mmCIF file of C-alpha atoms in Angstrom:
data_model
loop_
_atom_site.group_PDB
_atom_site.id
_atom_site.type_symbol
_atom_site.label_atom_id
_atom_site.label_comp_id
_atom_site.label_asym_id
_atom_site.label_seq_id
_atom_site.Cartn_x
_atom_site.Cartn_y
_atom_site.Cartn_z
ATOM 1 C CA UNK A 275 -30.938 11.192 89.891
ATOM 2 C CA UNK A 276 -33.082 13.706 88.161
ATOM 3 C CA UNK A 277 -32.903 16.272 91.056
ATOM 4 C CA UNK A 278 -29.281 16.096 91.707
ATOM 5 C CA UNK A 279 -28.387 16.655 87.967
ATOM 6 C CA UNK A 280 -26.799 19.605 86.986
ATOM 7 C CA UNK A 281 -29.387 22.065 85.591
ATOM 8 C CA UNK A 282 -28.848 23.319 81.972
ATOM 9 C CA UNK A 283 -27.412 27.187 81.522
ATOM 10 C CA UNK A 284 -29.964 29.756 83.030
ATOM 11 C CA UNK A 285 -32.792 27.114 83.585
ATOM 12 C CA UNK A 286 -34.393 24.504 86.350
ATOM 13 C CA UNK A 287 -34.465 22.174 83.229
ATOM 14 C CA UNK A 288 -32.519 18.882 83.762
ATOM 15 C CA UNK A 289 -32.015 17.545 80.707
ATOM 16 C CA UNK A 290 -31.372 13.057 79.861
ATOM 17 C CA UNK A 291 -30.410 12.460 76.629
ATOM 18 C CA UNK A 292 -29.880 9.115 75.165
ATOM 19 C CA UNK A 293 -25.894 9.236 75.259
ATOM 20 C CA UNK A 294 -24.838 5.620 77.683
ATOM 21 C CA UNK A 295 -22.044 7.828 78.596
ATOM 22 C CA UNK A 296 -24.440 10.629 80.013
ATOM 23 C CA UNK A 297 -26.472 7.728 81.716
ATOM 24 C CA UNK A 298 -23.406 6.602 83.006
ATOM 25 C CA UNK A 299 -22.299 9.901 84.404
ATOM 26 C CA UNK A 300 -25.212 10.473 87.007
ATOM 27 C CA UNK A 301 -26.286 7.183 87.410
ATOM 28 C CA UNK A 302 -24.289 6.554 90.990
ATOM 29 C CA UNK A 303 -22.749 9.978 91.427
ATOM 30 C CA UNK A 304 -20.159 9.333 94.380
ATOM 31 C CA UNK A 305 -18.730 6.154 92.324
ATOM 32 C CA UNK A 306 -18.359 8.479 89.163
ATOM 33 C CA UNK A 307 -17.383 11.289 90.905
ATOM 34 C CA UNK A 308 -14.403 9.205 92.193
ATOM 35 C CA UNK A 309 -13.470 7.607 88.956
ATOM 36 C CA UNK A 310 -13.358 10.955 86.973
ATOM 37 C CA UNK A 311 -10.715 12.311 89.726
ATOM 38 C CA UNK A 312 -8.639 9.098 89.488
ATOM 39 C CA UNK A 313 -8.809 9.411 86.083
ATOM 40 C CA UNK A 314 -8.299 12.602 85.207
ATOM 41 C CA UNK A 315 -5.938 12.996 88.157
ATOM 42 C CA UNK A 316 -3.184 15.822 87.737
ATOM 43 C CA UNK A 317 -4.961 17.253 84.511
ATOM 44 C CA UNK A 318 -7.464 18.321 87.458
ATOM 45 C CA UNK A 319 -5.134 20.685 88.872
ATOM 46 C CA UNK A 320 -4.160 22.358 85.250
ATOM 47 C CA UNK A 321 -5.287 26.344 85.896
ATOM 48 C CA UNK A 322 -9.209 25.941 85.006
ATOM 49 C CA UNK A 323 -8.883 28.084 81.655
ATOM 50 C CA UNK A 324 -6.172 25.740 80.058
ATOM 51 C CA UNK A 325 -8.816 23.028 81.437
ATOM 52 C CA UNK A 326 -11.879 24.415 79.235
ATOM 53 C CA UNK A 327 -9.056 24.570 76.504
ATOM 54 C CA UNK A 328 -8.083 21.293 76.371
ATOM 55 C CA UNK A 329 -11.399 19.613 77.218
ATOM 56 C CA UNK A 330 -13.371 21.313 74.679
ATOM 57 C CA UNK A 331 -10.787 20.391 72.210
ATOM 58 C CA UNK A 332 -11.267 16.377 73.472
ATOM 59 C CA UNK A 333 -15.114 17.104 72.855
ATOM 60 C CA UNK A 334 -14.708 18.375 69.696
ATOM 61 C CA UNK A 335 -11.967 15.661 68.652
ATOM 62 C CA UNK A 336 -14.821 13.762 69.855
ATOM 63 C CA UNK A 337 -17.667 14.816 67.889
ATOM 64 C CA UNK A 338 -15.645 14.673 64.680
ATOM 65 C CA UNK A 339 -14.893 11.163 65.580
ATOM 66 C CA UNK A 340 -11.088 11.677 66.003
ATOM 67 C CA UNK A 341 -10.937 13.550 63.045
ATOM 68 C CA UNK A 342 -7.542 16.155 63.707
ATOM 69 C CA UNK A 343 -8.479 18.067 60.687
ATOM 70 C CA UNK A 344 -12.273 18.312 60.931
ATOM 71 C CA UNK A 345 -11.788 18.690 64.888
ATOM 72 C CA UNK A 346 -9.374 21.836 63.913
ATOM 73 C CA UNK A 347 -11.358 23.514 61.610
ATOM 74 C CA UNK A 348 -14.514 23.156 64.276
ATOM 75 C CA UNK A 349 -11.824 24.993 66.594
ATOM 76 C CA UNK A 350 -11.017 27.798 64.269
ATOM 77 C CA UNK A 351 -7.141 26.840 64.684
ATOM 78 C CA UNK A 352 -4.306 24.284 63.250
ATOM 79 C CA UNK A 353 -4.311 20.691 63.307
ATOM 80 C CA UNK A 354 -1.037 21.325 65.053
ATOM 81 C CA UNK A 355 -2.342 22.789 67.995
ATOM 82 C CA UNK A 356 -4.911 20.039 68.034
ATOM 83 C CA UNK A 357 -2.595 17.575 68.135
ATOM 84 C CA UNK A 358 -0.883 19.542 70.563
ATOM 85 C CA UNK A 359 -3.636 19.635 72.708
ATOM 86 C CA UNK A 360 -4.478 15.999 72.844
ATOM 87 C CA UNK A 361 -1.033 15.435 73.469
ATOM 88 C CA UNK A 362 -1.317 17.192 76.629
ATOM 89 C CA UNK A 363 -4.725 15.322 77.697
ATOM 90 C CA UNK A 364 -2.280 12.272 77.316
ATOM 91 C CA UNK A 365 0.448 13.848 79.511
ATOM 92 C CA UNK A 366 -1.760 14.876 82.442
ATOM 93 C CA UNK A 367 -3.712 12.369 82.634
ATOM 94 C CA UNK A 368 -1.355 9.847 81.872
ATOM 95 C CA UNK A 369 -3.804 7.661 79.197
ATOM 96 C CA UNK A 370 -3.648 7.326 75.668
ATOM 97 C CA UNK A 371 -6.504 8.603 73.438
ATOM 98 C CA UNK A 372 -4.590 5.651 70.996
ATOM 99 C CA UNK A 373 -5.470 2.432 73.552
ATOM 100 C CA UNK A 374 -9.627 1.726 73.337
ATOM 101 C CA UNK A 375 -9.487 1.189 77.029
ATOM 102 C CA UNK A 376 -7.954 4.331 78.086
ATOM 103 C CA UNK A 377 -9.925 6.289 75.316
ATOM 104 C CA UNK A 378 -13.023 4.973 76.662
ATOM 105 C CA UNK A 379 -11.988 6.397 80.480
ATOM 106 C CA UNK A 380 -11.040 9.083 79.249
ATOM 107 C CA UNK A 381 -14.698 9.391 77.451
ATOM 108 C CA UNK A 382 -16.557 8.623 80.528
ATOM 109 C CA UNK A 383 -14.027 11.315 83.277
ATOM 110 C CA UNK A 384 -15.078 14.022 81.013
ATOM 111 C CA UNK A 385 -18.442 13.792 80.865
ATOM 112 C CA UNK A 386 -18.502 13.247 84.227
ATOM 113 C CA UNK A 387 -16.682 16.311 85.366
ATOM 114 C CA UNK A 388 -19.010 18.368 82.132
ATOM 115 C CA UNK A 389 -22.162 16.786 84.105
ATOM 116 C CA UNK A 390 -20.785 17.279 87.866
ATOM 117 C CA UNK A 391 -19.372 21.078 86.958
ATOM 118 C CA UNK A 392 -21.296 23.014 88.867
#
């Protein structure tokens, strides 16, 4: 697993952290590959810059744990365009970030594709 993890920016590094979702991720790559394109789906074939867009904004919602106003200031924009945003994760991928179960797929298709990007 450690060899066909992505390396970190400019190095031969391969960094495991202790996040389950991260473990998750790489631990059976052609299962998780195929789950993160089921689940992600259509939001796949978004043009790759509105792709960064929108999944860095999910990360950040994320980090601020679903905080729209924290998440927005993190982003240098308006809680508006957050929600905005996350309403167009929910659109193209056709989950809800408001159902647990479809929040946690969500969870686990991103950092997928962020660990599988090469």
């Amino acid at each position: 697993m450690a060899l066909e993890a992505p390396e970190q920016r400019d190095s031969n590094v391969r960094v495991f952290d202790d996040s389950m979702l991260g473990i998750a991720a790489v631990s059976a790559p052609e299962v998780t590959r195929k789950l993160s394109e089921i689940t992600l789906g259509p939001f796949n074939a978004l043009p790759s810059d509105e792709r960064l867009i929108l999944s860095e904004t999910f990360a950040v919602w994320l980090d601020h744990n679903g905080s729209i106003s924290e998440a927005a200031a993190a982003l240098f924009c308006h809680p508006n365009t957050v929600r905005n945003r996350l309403r167009r994760i929910e659109e193209h991928t056709g989950r809800s970030l408001t159902a647990p179960r479809e929040l946690a797929e969500l969870c686990l298709a991103f950092e997928i594709a962020k660990r599988t990007a090469s």
